Amino acid sequence: MIYLDHAAATPVNRSALAAMLPYFDKQFFNPSAPYLPAKHVREDYQSAKAAIAHAIGAKGTDLVITAGATESINLAFTVVAGLDPATPHLLTLATEHTAVLSAAKPYGCELIKADHTGLIDLADFRAKLTDDIVLVSVSLANNELGTIQPLAEISEIIRLARQDRLAHGITTPLYLHSDASQALNLLDINVSRLGIDLLTLNAAKCGGPKGVGALYIAHGVPVHPLSLGGGQERGLRSGTENVPGVIGFATALADAKKHLNGNRKKYTEMVELLKKELGGAFSASARSSLVAPVVTGRPRSSSAVAPHDLTKVENAPQVIFLGNPKHHLANFLPLSFPGLDAERLVYKLEEQGILVSTGAACAANKATKSHVLAAIGLSDAEIAGSLRISLGSTNTIDQMPIVARALIDVVSAEIARQNH
């Protein structure tokens, strides 16, 4: 099996798994209990929180541990709780994850446009940043395209807006939230450098366990608890602490940060090889404004996939490489074969032992059209033929020619089927 859907889930890092195991049986104590073994567990828990926070340039006391990114996002959005939803108080990008869009909806949300590569339209953002807006939420990197947003530039616009409000006697606060779930193991994140007030983290995307996340909260940002109980996590997230999960999160994140540059280089090489192989087999898209540069002609590498597979196929498909060619996560390769059914391609690839997705796992499971791809202006035919390849720790450079060969075979077979 060749797994190419690391944006949906990553295998738990072996070091993280080993670090977690003792806290399931030997050191299983409730960290709120008064006896010494429990106090040692609490110390380990707090140390792990501090390590996670340190990875983003923060302190352990700045973090609230949650049951994943979705809860973290919902907790962040409580800064606008109680405000009249008839007036928009929240801005978010049209290409955000469904968790963001769903959590934002009850609060009177207005959507910011994105360009054809998924980058935020800063002019549209400035125009919609009225004095009623309290919260802006823009992900650090998109979960379907891998497009990296200019958060430092966004935070500077927000800083100037705050100054302008004060100059005019307007006391409405303004905060910036970002979902960094996809970027945590690929980008060097520092909350101060980015100007972030609220940051969502997700263990499951960086080799940690599922069901564990965190919310960074800058000093003075007024979030409110979603549920009440024993007062854990500063009273913002009551419930017995998930000690093994946080230990695993901290261990996986430390490993990811240690190999940050090496992994980016490795994934870049893999993605470029795939693009070269596919570009040599399929005609380049006429919609050049939507694609990253495609290498045309027969690839020269010794492992190259010969493009002759399509010589007997009428109307050979075009391939469109989606996303931003300059500002993207190194492990993402979103692409489209317009006019084909991506769901059929997924099933056919699985028959060959290759696992890819049509986009976000939650949307793919519901068989709904990607709102992300619609927001960047793709046609229905382009959306229907879109796949997301996302690389990770299970992949090697030697797998890429195999993947390219399988894609060429599956796509050519689908075209032949349509022609008959």
JSON list of N, CA, C and O in Angstrom, two decimals, residues 45-54 58-65 215-220 233-234 236:
[
{"chain": "A", "resi": 45, "resn": "TYR", "atom": "N", "xyz": [2.54, 16.21, 32.53]},
{"chain": "A", "resi": 45, "resn": "TYR", "atom": "CA", "xyz": [1.52, 16.82, 31.67]},
{"chain": "A", "resi": 45, "resn": "TYR", "atom": "C", "xyz": [1.85, 18.29, 31.40]},
{"chain": "A", "resi": 45, "resn": "TYR", "atom": "O", "xyz": [1.82, 18.75, 30.24]},
{"chain": "A", "resi": 46, "resn": "GLN", "atom": "N", "xyz": [2.18, 19.01, 32.44]},
{"chain": "A", "resi": 46, "resn": "GLN", "atom": "CA", "xyz": [2.51, 20.43, 32.29]},
{"chain": "A", "resi": 46, "resn": "GLN", "atom": "C", "xyz": [3.78, 20.61, 31.48]},
{"chain": "A", "resi": 46, "resn": "GLN", "atom": "O", "xyz": [3.89, 21.56, 30.68]},
{"chain": "A", "resi": 47, "resn": "SER", "atom": "N", "xyz": [4.75, 19.73, 31.65]},
{"chain": "A", "resi": 47, "resn": "SER", "atom": "CA", "xyz": [5.99, 19.80, 30.85]},
{"chain": "A", "resi": 47, "resn": "SER", "atom": "C", "xyz": [5.70, 19.58, 29.37]},
{"chain": "A", "resi": 47, "resn": "SER", "atom": "O", "xyz": [6.28, 20.24, 28.51]},
{"chain": "A", "resi": 48, "resn": "ALA", "atom": "N", "xyz": [4.81, 18.63, 29.08]},
{"chain": "A", "resi": 48, "resn": "ALA", "atom": "CA", "xyz": [4.45, 18.36, 27.69]},
{"chain": "A", "resi": 48, "resn": "ALA", "atom": "C", "xyz": [3.72, 19.57, 27.08]},
{"chain": "A", "resi": 48, "resn": "ALA", "atom": "O", "xyz": [3.98, 19.95, 25.92]},
{"chain": "A", "resi": 49, "resn": "LYS", "atom": "N", "xyz": [2.82, 20.19, 27.84]},
{"chain": "A", "resi": 49, "resn": "LYS", "atom": "CA", "xyz": [2.14, 21.40, 27.37]},
{"chain": "A", "resi": 49, "resn": "LYS", "atom": "C", "xyz": [3.14, 22.51, 27.07]},
{"chain": "A", "resi": 49, "resn": "LYS", "atom": "O", "xyz": [3.04, 23.21, 26.06]},
{"chain": "A", "resi": 50, "resn": "ALA", "atom": "N", "xyz": [4.11, 22.66, 27.96]},
{"chain": "A", "resi": 50, "resn": "ALA", "atom": "CA", "xyz": [5.13, 23.70, 27.78]},
{"chain": "A", "resi": 50, "resn": "ALA", "atom": "C", "xyz": [5.95, 23.44, 26.53]},
{"chain": "A", "resi": 50, "resn": "ALA", "atom": "O", "xyz": [6.32, 24.38, 25.81]},
{"chain": "A", "resi": 51, "resn": "ALA", "atom": "N", "xyz": [6.22, 22.15, 26.23]},
{"chain": "A", "resi": 51, "resn": "ALA", "atom": "CA", "xyz": [7.00, 21.80, 25.04]},
{"chain": "A", "resi": 51, "resn": "ALA", "atom": "C", "xyz": [6.21, 22.13, 23.77]},
{"chain": "A", "resi": 51, "resn": "ALA", "atom": "O", "xyz": [6.77, 22.63, 22.79]},
{"chain": "A", "resi": 52, "resn": "ILE", "atom": "N", "xyz": [4.91, 21.84, 23.78]},
{"chain": "A", "resi": 52, "resn": "ILE", "atom": "CA", "xyz": [4.07, 22.17, 22.63]},
{"chain": "A", "resi": 52, "resn": "ILE", "atom": "C", "xyz": [4.04, 23.68, 22.42]},
{"chain": "A", "resi": 52, "resn": "ILE", "atom": "O", "xyz": [4.19, 24.19, 21.30]},
{"chain": "A", "resi": 53, "resn": "ALA", "atom": "N", "xyz": [3.86, 24.42, 23.51]},
{"chain": "A", "resi": 53, "resn": "ALA", "atom": "CA", "xyz": [3.82, 25.88, 23.43]},
{"chain": "A", "resi": 53, "resn": "ALA", "atom": "C", "xyz": [5.15, 26.45, 22.94]},
{"chain": "A", "resi": 53, "resn": "ALA", "atom": "O", "xyz": [5.18, 27.38, 22.13]},
{"chain": "A", "resi": 54, "resn": "HIS", "atom": "N", "xyz": [6.25, 25.88, 23.44]},
{"chain": "A", "resi": 54, "resn": "HIS", "atom": "CA", "xyz": [7.58, 26.37, 23.04]},
{"chain": "A", "resi": 54, "resn": "HIS", "atom": "C", "xyz": [7.78, 26.24, 21.54]},
{"chain": "A", "resi": 54, "resn": "HIS", "atom": "O", "xyz": [8.45, 27.07, 20.92]},
{"chain": "A", "resi": 58, "resn": "ALA", "atom": "N", "xyz": [5.50, 30.16, 22.47]},
{"chain": "A", "resi": 58, "resn": "ALA", "atom": "CA", "xyz": [4.59, 30.56, 23.53]},
{"chain": "A", "resi": 58, "resn": "ALA", "atom": "C", "xyz": [4.94, 29.86, 24.83]},
{"chain": "A", "resi": 58, "resn": "ALA", "atom": "O", "xyz": [5.92, 29.12, 24.91]},
{"chain": "A", "resi": 59, "resn": "LYS", "atom": "N", "xyz": [4.13, 30.10, 25.86]},
{"chain": "A", "resi": 59, "resn": "LYS", "atom": "CA", "xyz": [4.30, 29.45, 27.16]},
{"chain": "A", "resi": 59, "resn": "LYS", "atom": "C", "xyz": [3.19, 28.44, 27.37]},
{"chain": "A", "resi": 59, "resn": "LYS", "atom": "O", "xyz": [2.09, 28.57, 26.80]},
{"chain": "A", "resi": 60, "resn": "GLY", "atom": "N", "xyz": [3.45, 27.44, 28.22]},
{"chain": "A", "resi": 60, "resn": "GLY", "atom": "CA", "xyz": [2.45, 26.43, 28.50]},
{"chain": "A", "resi": 60, "resn": "GLY", "atom": "C", "xyz": [1.15, 26.99, 29.03]},
{"chain": "A", "resi": 60, "resn": "GLY", "atom": "O", "xyz": [0.07, 26.47, 28.74]},
{"chain": "A", "resi": 61, "resn": "THR", "atom": "N", "xyz": [1.23, 28.06, 29.79]},
{"chain": "A", "resi": 61, "resn": "THR", "atom": "CA", "xyz": [0.03, 28.69, 30.35]},
{"chain": "A", "resi": 61, "resn": "THR", "atom": "C", "xyz": [-0.82, 29.38, 29.28]},
{"chain": "A", "resi": 61, "resn": "THR", "atom": "O", "xyz": [-1.96, 29.76, 29.55]},
{"chain": "A", "resi": 62, "resn": "ASP", "atom": "N", "xyz": [-0.26, 29.55, 28.08]},
{"chain": "A", "resi": 62, "resn": "ASP", "atom": "CA", "xyz": [-1.01, 30.17, 26.98]},
{"chain": "A", "resi": 62, "resn": "ASP", "atom": "C", "xyz": [-1.88, 29.16, 26.24]},
{"chain": "A", "resi": 62, "resn": "ASP", "atom": "O", "xyz": [-2.70, 29.56, 25.40]},
{"chain": "A", "resi": 63, "resn": "LEU", "atom": "N", "xyz": [-1.69, 27.87, 26.52]},
{"chain": "A", "resi": 63, "resn": "LEU", "atom": "CA", "xyz": [-2.40, 26.82, 25.79]},
{"chain": "A", "resi": 63, "resn": "LEU", "atom": "C", "xyz": [-3.57, 26.27, 26.59]},
{"chain": "A", "resi": 63, "resn": "LEU", "atom": "O", "xyz": [-3.50, 26.11, 27.81]},
{"chain": "A", "resi": 64, "resn": "VAL", "atom": "N", "xyz": [-4.64, 25.95, 25.87]},
{"chain": "A", "resi": 64, "resn": "VAL", "atom": "CA", "xyz": [-5.74, 25.15, 26.40]},
{"chain": "A", "resi": 64, "resn": "VAL", "atom": "C", "xyz": [-5.82, 23.89, 25.55]},
{"chain": "A", "resi": 64, "resn": "VAL", "atom": "O", "xyz": [-5.95, 23.97, 24.32]},
{"chain": "A", "resi": 65, "resn": "ILE", "atom": "N", "xyz": [-5.70, 22.73, 26.17]},
{"chain": "A", "resi": 65, "resn": "ILE", "atom": "CA", "xyz": [-5.76, 21.47, 25.45]},
{"chain": "A", "resi": 65, "resn": "ILE", "atom": "C", "xyz": [-7.21, 21.14, 25.12]},
{"chain": "A", "resi": 65, "resn": "ILE", "atom": "O", "xyz": [-8.10, 21.28, 25.96]},
{"chain": "A", "resi": 215, "resn": "LEU", "atom": "N", "xyz": [-5.50, 25.15, 21.76]},
{"chain": "A", "resi": 215, "resn": "LEU", "atom": "CA", "xyz": [-5.74, 26.53, 21.35]},
{"chain": "A", "resi": 215, "resn": "LEU", "atom": "C", "xyz": [-4.78, 27.43, 22.08]},
{"chain": "A", "resi": 215, "resn": "LEU", "atom": "O", "xyz": [-4.76, 27.46, 23.32]},
{"chain": "A", "resi": 216, "resn": "TYR", "atom": "N", "xyz": [-3.96, 28.16, 21.32]},
{"chain": "A", "resi": 216, "resn": "TYR", "atom": "CA", "xyz": [-3.13, 29.21, 21.90]},
{"chain": "A", "resi": 216, "resn": "TYR", "atom": "C", "xyz": [-3.99, 30.44, 22.07]},
{"chain": "A", "resi": 216, "resn": "TYR", "atom": "O", "xyz": [-4.71, 30.85, 21.14]},
{"chain": "A", "resi": 217, "resn": "ILE", "atom": "N", "xyz": [-3.94, 31.04, 23.26]},
{"chain": "A", "resi": 217, "resn": "ILE", "atom": "CA", "xyz": [-4.72, 32.23, 23.56]},
{"chain": "A", "resi": 217, "resn": "ILE", "atom": "C", "xyz": [-3.77, 33.31, 24.07]},
{"chain": "A", "resi": 217, "resn": "ILE", "atom": "O", "xyz": [-3.16, 33.15, 25.14]},
{"chain": "A", "resi": 218, "resn": "ALA", "atom": "N", "xyz": [-3.65, 34.39, 23.34]},
{"chain": "A", "resi": 218, "resn": "ALA", "atom": "CA", "xyz": [-2.80, 35.49, 23.78]},
{"chain": "A", "resi": 218, "resn": "ALA", "atom": "C", "xyz": [-3.40, 36.13, 25.03]},
{"chain": "A", "resi": 218, "resn": "ALA", "atom": "O", "xyz": [-4.61, 36.07, 25.28]},
{"chain": "A", "resi": 219, "resn": "HIS", "atom": "N", "xyz": [-2.54, 36.74, 25.81]},
{"chain": "A", "resi": 219, "resn": "HIS", "atom": "CA", "xyz": [-2.97, 37.35, 27.08]},
{"chain": "A", "resi": 219, "resn": "HIS", "atom": "C", "xyz": [-4.05, 38.39, 26.83]},
{"chain": "A", "resi": 219, "resn": "HIS", "atom": "O", "xyz": [-3.91, 39.27, 25.98]},
{"chain": "A", "resi": 220, "resn": "GLY", "atom": "N", "xyz": [-5.14, 38.27, 27.58]},
{"chain": "A", "resi": 220, "resn": "GLY", "atom": "CA", "xyz": [-6.20, 39.27, 27.52]},
{"chain": "A", "resi": 220, "resn": "GLY", "atom": "C", "xyz": [-7.30, 38.98, 26.51]},
{"chain": "A", "resi": 220, "resn": "GLY", "atom": "O", "xyz": [-8.29, 39.71, 26.47]},
{"chain": "A", "resi": 233, "resn": "GLU", "atom": "N", "xyz": [-7.85, 23.21, 32.84]},
{"chain": "A", "resi": 233, "resn": "GLU", "atom": "CA", "xyz": [-7.44, 24.10, 31.73]},
{"chain": "A", "resi": 233, "resn": "GLU", "atom": "C", "xyz": [-7.96, 25.52, 31.94]},
{"chain": "A", "resi": 233, "resn": "GLU", "atom": "O", "xyz": [-8.61, 26.10, 31.08]},
{"chain": "A", "resi": 234, "resn": "ARG", "atom": "N", "xyz": [-7.66, 26.08, 33.11]},
{"chain": "A", "resi": 234, "resn": "ARG", "atom": "CA", "xyz": [-8.03, 27.46, 33.44]},
{"chain": "A", "resi": 234, "resn": "ARG", "atom": "C", "xyz": [-9.53, 27.67, 33.43]},
{"chain": "A", "resi": 234, "resn": "ARG", "atom": "O", "xyz": [-10.02, 28.79, 33.22]},
{"chain": "A", "resi": 236, "resn": "LEU", "atom": "N", "xyz": [-11.49, 26.70, 31.17]},
{"chain": "A", "resi": 236, "resn": "LEU", "atom": "CA", "xyz": [-11.95, 26.86, 29.79]},
{"chain": "A", "resi": 236, "resn": "LEU", "atom": "C", "xyz": [-12.23, 25.52, 29.11]},
{"chain": "A", "resi": 236, "resn": "LEU", "atom": "O", "xyz": [-12.87, 25.48, 28.06]}
]
